[in-house]
Coordinates of C-alpha atoms in Angstrom, one line a residue:
X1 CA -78.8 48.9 22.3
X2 CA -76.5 46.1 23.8
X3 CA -73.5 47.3 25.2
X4 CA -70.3 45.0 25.5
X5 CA -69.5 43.0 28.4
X6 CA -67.0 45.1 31.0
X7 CA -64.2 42.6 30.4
X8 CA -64.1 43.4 27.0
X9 CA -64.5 47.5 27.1
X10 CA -61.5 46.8 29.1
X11 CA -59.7 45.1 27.3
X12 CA -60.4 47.9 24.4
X13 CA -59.5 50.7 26.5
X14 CA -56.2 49.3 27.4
X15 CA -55.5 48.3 23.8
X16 CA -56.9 51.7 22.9
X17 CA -54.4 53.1 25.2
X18 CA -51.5 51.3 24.2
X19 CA -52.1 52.2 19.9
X20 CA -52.2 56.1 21.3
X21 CA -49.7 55.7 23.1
X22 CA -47.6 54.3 20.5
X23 CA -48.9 55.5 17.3
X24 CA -49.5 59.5 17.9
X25 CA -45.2 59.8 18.4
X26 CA -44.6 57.6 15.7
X27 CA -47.0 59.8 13.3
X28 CA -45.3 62.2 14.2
X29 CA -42.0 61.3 13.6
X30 CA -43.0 59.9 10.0
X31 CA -44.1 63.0 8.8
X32 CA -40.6 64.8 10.0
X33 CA -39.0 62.5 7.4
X34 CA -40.3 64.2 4.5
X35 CA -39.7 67.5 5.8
X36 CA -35.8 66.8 5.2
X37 CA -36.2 66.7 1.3
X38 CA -39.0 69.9 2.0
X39 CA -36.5 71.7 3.8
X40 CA -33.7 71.1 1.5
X41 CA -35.7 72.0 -1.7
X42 CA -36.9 75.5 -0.5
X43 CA -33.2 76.6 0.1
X44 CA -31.9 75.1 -3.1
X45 CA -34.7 76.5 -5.0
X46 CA -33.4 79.8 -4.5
X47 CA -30.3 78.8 -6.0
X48 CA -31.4 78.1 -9.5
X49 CA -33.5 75.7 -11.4
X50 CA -30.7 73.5 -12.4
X51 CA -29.6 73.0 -8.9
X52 CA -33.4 72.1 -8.0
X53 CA -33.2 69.8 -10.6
X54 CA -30.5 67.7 -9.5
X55 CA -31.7 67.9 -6.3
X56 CA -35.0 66.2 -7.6
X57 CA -32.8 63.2 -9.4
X58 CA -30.2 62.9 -6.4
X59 CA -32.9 62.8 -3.9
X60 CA -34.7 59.9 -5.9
X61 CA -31.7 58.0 -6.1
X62 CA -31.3 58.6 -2.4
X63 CA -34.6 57.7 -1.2
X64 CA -34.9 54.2 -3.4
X65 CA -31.5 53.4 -1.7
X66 CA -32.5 54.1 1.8
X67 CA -36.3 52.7 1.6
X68 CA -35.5 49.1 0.8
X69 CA -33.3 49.0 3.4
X70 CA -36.6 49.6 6.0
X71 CA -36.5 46.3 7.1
X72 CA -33.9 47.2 9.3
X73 CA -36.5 49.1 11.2
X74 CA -39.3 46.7 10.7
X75 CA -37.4 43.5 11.4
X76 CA -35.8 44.7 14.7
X77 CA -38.7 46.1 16.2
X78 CA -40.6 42.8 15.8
X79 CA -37.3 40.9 17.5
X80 CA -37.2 43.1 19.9
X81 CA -40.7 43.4 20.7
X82 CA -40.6 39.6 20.9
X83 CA -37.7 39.4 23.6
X84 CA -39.2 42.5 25.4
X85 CA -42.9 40.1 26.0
X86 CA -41.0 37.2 27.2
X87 CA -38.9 39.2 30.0
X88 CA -35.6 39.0 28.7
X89 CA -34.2 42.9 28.1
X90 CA -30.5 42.0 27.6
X91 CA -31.2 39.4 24.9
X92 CA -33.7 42.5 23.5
X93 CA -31.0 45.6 23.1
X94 CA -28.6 42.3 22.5
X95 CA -30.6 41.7 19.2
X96 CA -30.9 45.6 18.4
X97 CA -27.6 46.0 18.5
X98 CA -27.1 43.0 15.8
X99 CA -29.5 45.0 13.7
X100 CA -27.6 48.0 14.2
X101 CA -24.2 46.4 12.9
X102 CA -25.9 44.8 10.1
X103 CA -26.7 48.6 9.2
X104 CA -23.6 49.4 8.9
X105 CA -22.3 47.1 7.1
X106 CA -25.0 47.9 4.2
X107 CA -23.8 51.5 4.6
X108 CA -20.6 50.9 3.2
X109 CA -21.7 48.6 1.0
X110 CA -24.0 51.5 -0.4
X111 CA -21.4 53.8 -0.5
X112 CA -18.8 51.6 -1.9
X113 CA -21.2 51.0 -5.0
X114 CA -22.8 54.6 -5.0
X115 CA -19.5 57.2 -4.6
X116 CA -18.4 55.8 -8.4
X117 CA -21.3 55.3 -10.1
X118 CA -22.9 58.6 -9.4
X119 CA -22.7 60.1 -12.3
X120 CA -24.1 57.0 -14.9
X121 CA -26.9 57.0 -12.1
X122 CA -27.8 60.2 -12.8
X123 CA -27.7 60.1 -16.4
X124 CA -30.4 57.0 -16.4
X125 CA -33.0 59.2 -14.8
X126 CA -32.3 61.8 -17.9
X127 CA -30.8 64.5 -16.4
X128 CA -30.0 67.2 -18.4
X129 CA -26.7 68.8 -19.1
X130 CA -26.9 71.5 -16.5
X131 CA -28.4 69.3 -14.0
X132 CA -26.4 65.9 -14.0
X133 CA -23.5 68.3 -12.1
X134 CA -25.4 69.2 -9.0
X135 CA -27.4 66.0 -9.0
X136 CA -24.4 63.8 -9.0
X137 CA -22.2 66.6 -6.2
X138 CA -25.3 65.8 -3.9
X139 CA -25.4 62.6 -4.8
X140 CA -21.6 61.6 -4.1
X141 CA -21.8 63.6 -1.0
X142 CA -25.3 62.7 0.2
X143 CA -24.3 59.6 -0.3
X144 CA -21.8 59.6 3.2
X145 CA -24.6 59.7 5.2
X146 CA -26.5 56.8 4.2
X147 CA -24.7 54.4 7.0
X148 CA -26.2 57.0 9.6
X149 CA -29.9 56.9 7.8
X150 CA -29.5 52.9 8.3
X151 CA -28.3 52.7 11.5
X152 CA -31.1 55.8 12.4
X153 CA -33.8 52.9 10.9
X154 CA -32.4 50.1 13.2
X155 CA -32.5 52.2 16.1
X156 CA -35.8 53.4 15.6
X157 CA -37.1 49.6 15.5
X158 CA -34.6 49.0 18.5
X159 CA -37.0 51.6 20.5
X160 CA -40.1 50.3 19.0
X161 CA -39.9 47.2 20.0
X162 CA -39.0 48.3 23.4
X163 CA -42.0 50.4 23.3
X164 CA -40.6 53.6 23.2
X165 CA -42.4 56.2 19.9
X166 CA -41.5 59.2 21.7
X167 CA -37.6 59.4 21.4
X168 CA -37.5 58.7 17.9
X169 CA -39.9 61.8 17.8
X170 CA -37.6 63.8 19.7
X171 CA -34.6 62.7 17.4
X172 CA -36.4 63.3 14.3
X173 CA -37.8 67.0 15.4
X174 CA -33.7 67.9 16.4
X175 CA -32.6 66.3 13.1
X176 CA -34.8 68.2 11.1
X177 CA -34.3 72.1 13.0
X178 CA -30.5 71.0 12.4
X179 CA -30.9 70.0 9.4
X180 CA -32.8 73.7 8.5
X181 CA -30.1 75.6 10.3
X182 CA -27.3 73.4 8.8
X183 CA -28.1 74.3 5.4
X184 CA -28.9 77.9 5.4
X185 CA -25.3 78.4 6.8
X186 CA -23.2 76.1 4.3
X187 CA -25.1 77.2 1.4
X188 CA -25.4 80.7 2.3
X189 CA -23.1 81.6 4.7
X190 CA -20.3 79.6 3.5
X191 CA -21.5 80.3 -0.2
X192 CA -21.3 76.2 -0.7
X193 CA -23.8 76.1 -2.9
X194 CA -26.3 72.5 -3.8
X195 CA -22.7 71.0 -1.8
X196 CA -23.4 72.5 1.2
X197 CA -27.0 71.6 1.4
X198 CA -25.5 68.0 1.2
X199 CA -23.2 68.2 4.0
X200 CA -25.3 70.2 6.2
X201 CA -28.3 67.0 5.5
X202 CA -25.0 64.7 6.0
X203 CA -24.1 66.5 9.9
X204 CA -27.4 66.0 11.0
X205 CA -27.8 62.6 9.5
X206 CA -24.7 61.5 11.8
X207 CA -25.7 64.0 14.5
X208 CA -29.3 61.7 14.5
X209 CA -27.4 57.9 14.2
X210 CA -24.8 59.3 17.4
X211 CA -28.1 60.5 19.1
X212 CA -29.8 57.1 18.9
X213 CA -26.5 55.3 19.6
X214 CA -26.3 57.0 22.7
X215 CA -29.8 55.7 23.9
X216 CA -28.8 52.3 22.8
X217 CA -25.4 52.3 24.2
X218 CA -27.2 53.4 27.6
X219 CA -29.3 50.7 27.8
X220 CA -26.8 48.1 26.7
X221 CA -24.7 48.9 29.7
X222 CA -27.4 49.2 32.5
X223 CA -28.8 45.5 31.2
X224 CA -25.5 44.1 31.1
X225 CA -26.0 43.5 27.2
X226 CA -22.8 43.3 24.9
X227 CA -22.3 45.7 22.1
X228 CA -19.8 43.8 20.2
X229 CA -20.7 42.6 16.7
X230 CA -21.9 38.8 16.8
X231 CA -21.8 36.8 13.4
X232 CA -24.7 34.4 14.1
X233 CA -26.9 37.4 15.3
X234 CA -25.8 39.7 12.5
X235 CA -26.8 36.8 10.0
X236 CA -30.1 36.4 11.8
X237 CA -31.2 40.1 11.5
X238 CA -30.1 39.5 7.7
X239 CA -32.0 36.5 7.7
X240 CA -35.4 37.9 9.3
X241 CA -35.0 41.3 6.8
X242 CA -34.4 39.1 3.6
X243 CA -38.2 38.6 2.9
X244 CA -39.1 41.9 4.1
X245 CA -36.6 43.2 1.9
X246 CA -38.8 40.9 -1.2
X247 CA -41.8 42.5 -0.3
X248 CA -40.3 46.4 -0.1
X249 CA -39.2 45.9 -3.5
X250 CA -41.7 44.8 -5.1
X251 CA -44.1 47.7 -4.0
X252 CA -41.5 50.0 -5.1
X253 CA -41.8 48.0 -8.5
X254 CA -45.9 48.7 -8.1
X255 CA -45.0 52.2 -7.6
X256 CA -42.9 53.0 -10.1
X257 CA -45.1 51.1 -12.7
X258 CA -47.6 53.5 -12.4
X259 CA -45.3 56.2 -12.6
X260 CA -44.9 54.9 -15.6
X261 CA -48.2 53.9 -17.1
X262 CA -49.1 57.8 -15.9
X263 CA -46.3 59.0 -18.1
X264 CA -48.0 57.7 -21.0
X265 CA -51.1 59.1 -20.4
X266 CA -50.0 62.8 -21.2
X267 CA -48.3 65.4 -19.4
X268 CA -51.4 66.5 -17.7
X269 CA -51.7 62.8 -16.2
X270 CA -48.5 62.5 -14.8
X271 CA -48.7 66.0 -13.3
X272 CA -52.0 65.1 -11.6
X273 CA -50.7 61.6 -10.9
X274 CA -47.5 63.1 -8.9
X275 CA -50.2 65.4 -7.2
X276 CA -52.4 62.1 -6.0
X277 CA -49.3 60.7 -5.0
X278 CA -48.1 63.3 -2.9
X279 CA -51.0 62.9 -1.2
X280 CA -51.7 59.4 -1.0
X281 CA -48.0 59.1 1.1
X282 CA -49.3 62.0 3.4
X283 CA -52.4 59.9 4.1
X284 CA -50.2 56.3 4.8
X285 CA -48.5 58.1 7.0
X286 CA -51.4 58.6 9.5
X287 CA -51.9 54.4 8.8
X288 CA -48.1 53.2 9.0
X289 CA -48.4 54.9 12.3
X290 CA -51.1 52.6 13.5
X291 CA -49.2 49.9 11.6
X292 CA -45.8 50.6 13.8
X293 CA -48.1 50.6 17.1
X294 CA -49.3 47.0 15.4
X295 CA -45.3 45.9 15.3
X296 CA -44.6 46.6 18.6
X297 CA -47.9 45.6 20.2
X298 CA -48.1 42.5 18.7
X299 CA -44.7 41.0 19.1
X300 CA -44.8 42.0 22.8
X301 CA -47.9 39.9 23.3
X302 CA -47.1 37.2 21.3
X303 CA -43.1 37.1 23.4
X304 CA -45.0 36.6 26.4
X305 CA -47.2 33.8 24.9
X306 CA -50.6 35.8 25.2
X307 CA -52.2 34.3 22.5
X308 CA -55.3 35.8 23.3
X309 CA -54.0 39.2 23.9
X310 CA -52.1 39.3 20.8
X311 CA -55.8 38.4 18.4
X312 CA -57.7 41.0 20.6
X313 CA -55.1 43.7 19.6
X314 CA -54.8 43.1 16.4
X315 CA -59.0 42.8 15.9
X316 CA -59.0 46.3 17.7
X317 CA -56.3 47.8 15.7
X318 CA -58.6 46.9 12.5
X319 CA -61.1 48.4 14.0
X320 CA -58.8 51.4 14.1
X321 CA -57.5 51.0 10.4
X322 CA -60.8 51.5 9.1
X323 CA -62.2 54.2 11.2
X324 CA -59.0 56.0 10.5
X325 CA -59.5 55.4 6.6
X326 CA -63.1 56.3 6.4
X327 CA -62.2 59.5 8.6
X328 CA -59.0 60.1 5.8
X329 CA -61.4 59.3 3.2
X330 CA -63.7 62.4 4.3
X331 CA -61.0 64.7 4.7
X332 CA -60.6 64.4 1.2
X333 CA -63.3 64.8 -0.5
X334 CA -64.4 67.8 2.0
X335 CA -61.0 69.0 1.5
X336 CA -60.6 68.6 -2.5
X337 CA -61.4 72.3 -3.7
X338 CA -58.7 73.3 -1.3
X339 CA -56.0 71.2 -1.7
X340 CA -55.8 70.9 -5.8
X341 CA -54.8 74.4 -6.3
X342 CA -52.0 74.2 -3.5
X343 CA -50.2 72.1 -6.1
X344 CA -51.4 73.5 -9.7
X345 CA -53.7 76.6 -11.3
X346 CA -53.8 74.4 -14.2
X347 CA -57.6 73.5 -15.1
X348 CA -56.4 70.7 -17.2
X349 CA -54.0 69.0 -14.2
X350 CA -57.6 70.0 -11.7
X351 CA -60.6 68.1 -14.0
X352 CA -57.8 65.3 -14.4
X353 CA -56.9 64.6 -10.9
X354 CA -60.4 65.5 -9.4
X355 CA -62.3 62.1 -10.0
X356 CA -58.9 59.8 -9.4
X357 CA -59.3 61.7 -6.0
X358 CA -62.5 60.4 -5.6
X359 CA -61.2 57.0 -5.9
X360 CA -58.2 57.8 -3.9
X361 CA -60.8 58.6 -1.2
X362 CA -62.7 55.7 -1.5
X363 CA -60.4 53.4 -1.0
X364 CA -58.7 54.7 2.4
X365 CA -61.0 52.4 4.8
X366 CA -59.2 49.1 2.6
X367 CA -55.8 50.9 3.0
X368 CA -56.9 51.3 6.8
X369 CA -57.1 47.4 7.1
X370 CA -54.3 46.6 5.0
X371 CA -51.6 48.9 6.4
X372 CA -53.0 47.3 10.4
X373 CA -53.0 44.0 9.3
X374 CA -49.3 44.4 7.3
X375 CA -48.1 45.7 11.2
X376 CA -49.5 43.0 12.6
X377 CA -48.0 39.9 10.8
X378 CA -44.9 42.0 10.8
X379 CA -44.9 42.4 14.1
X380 CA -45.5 38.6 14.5
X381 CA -42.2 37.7 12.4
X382 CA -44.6 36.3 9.1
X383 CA -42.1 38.4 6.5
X384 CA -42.0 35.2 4.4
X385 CA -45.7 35.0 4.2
X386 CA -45.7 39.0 3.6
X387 CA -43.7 38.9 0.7
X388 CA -45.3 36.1 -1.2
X389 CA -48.4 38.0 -0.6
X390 CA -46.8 41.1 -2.1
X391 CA -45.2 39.3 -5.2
X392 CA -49.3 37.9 -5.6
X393 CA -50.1 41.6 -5.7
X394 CA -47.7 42.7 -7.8
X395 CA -48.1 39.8 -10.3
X396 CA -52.1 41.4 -10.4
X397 CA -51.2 44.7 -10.8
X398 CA -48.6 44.6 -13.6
X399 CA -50.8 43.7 -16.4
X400 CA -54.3 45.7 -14.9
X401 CA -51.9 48.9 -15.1
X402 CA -50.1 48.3 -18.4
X403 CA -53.5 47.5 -20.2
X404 CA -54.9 51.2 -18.9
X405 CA -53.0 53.2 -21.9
X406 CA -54.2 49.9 -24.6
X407 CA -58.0 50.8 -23.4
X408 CA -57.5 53.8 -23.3
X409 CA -58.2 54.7 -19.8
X410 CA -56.9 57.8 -18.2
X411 CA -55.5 58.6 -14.6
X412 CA -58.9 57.6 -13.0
X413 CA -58.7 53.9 -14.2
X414 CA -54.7 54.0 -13.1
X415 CA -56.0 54.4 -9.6
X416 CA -58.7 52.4 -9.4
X417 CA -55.8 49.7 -10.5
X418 CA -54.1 50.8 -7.9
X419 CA -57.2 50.2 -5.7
X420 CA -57.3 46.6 -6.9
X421 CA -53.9 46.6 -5.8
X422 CA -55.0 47.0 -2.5
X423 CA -58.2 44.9 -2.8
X424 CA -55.9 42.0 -3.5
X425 CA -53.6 43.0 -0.5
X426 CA -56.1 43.4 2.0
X427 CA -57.7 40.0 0.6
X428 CA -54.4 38.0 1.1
X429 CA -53.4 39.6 4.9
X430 CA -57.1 39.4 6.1
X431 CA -57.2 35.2 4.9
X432 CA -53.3 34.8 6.8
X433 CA -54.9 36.7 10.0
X434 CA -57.8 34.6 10.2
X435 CA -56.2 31.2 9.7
X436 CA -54.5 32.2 13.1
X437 CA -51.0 30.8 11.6
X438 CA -49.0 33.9 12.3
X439 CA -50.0 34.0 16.0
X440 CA -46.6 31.3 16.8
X441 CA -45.7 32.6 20.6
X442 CA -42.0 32.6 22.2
X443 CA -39.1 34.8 22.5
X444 CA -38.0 34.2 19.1
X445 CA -40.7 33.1 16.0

């Protein structure tokens, strides 16, 4: 067997090094994210099922409002990484703090448009008489926190482009034990009901935002970096986010499509559908993480004009990707029988979701390579690119999933759409990475 040369098992240790390094913090921090919702919904639960309800709608609404402002994160970190590679820390935290005003200003934008509309928003998810209340209480005052959940995703990319996984960990482990202790006491204690799950979730929101502020404001001073807000780099963040912000939407519109195509399938399919989803998001958690290690990695090499460093990370964080999928991939076929009746005893739910699993597991190795490569040109500044590519994909999905009811396919043929969705994404990032046009070097793409 021919082993490599000893530059390049190097070269892969380091890199090697470097995605641990990165990615095992930021895992971890992704999956605290969820745990907010988890954590709220098991002390709400006990107050009724109309309060769980409008938890359920509010917490939609929530979510959708927050997650297509992720650019924030995405979009700093690659700026940041970019000015970290070249040398130039003041100009990096300089550019992070533009991101960070920008999410503010889309706070109160959100809240401006959210604290009066509340209740129609609510009603066009359905909620039912005794459930629009609470959903639309949380709602307004969930709703107060959603500056602090921006400026907590522009922080987070300040730090990842600076290199640094592990504080956001730390942040998002103290937000969510706050967040736990928070609750219990306002809704308990202080007998606040589904309100004071919301302001105990708004506290440590803020609490989280100060925390990273802190960090920030830290490193402003001691690199002589100016915290005021500056139009021109304000307008750039926006600028850089606008095309991430294209492609976030429109796989939000591929998500809820099949939401939707599964809801016409039968109650059985969407139950087993919302299980398969579940999952699937647990399992792009482990790959965003590489992904975020891709971000930051990438736009550090490519700020200090390594050219060749910058292609040899992101061929070994492929690697990665797909060793990672296959290993998902067998997790959940060994882990099926297990993991089905966590969520239902329904035999119905079970035989439905049981072969879209298969699928599911399947097609983890092309999710591997497309979540890797999706860090990597992000990480390189391509967001234009990366949103055409994702308006390609959702143009191919729309009419695959809408025809599944027509010829009448069930939940299975849903996800092997869905699959074809990301056939067609890995096809379009794999051609952009090897045409070599993303890898433009400087301080600034």
């Amino acid at each position: 067997m021919t082993q490599a040369p000893v530059g390049l098992r190097t070269a892969r240790r380091r890199h090697d090094r470097e995605i641990v390094a990165l990615a095992v913090p930021a895992f971890g921090a992704l999956v605290a994210e969820p745990l907010f919702v988890m954590a709220d919904s098991a002390i709400i639960g006990h107050l009724g099922t109309a309060q769980l309800a409008g938890l359920g709608i509010a917490s939609v609404l929530l979510t959708t409002a927050v997650s297509v402002f992720v650019f924030l994160a995405y979009a700093t970190t690659a700026a940041v990484a970019r000015r970290v590679g070249a040398g130039d820390l003041q100009a990096a935290i300089r550019q992070g703090v533009d991101g960070i005003w920008l999410a503010l200003l889309l706070g109160t934008v959100v809240i401006a448009a959210i604290l009066p509309s509340a209740p129609g928003l609510v009603g066009l998810l359905g909620a039912s008489d005794t459930a629009a209340p609470y959903a639309a209480t949380y709602l307004r005052i969930s709703a107060l926190g959603i500056p602090a959940m921006l400026v907590v995703l522009a922080s987070t990319g300040v730090l990842r482009g600076l290199q640094d996984t592990r504080t956001p960990l730390y942040v998002a482990i103290a937000g969510f034990v706050a967040n736990a202790v928070l609750n219990v006491g306002l809704v308990y204690g202080a007998d606040l009901g589904i309100a004071g799950s919301a302001w105990g979730t708004v506290i440590a929101q803020w609490g989280m935002a100060a925390a990273y502020l802190t960090v920030v404001v830290r490193g402003a001073r001691l690199h002589g970096a100016s915290l005021r807000p500056d139009i021109a780099g304000v307008r750039a963040s926006a600028q850089a986010g606008a095309p991430l912000l294209v492609r976030t939407l429109s796989l939000r519109a591929i998500l809820m499509i099949a939401t939707a195509v599964a809801a016409q399938l039968g109650d059985a399919d969407v139950a087993a559908h919302q299980i398969i989803l579940s999952l699937w998001s647990l399992l792009a958690f482990a790959l965003d993480a590489i992904a975020i290690a891709g971000q930051a990695i990438i736009g550090r090499y490519l700020g200090a004009n390594d050219i060749r460093g910058a292609r040899e990370a992101c061929r070994r964080m492929v690697e990665w990707g797909i060793a990672t999928g296959l290993l998902l991939g067998l997790l959940v076929i060994v882990s099926r029988p297990l993991f089905l009746p966590l969520f239902t005893s329904d035999l119905v739910v079970k035989d439905t979701a049981l072969p879209a699993l298969f699928v599911v597991a399947l097609s983890q190795p092309i999710c591997g390579i497309v979540f890797v490569l999706d860090g990597v040109l992000m990480g390189a500044g391509d967001g234009p690119y990366l949103a055409w590519a994702m308006l390609i994909t959702l143009a191919t999905f729309a009419p695959v999933a809408l025809l599944v009811p027509a010829f009448g396919g069930g939940l299975t043929a849903l996800w092997g759409a869905m699959a074809l969705m990301m056939i067609v994404r890995m096809l379009t990032l794999w051609l952009r990475a090897r045409s070599g046009r993303w890898l433009v070097p400087g301080a600034v793409r």
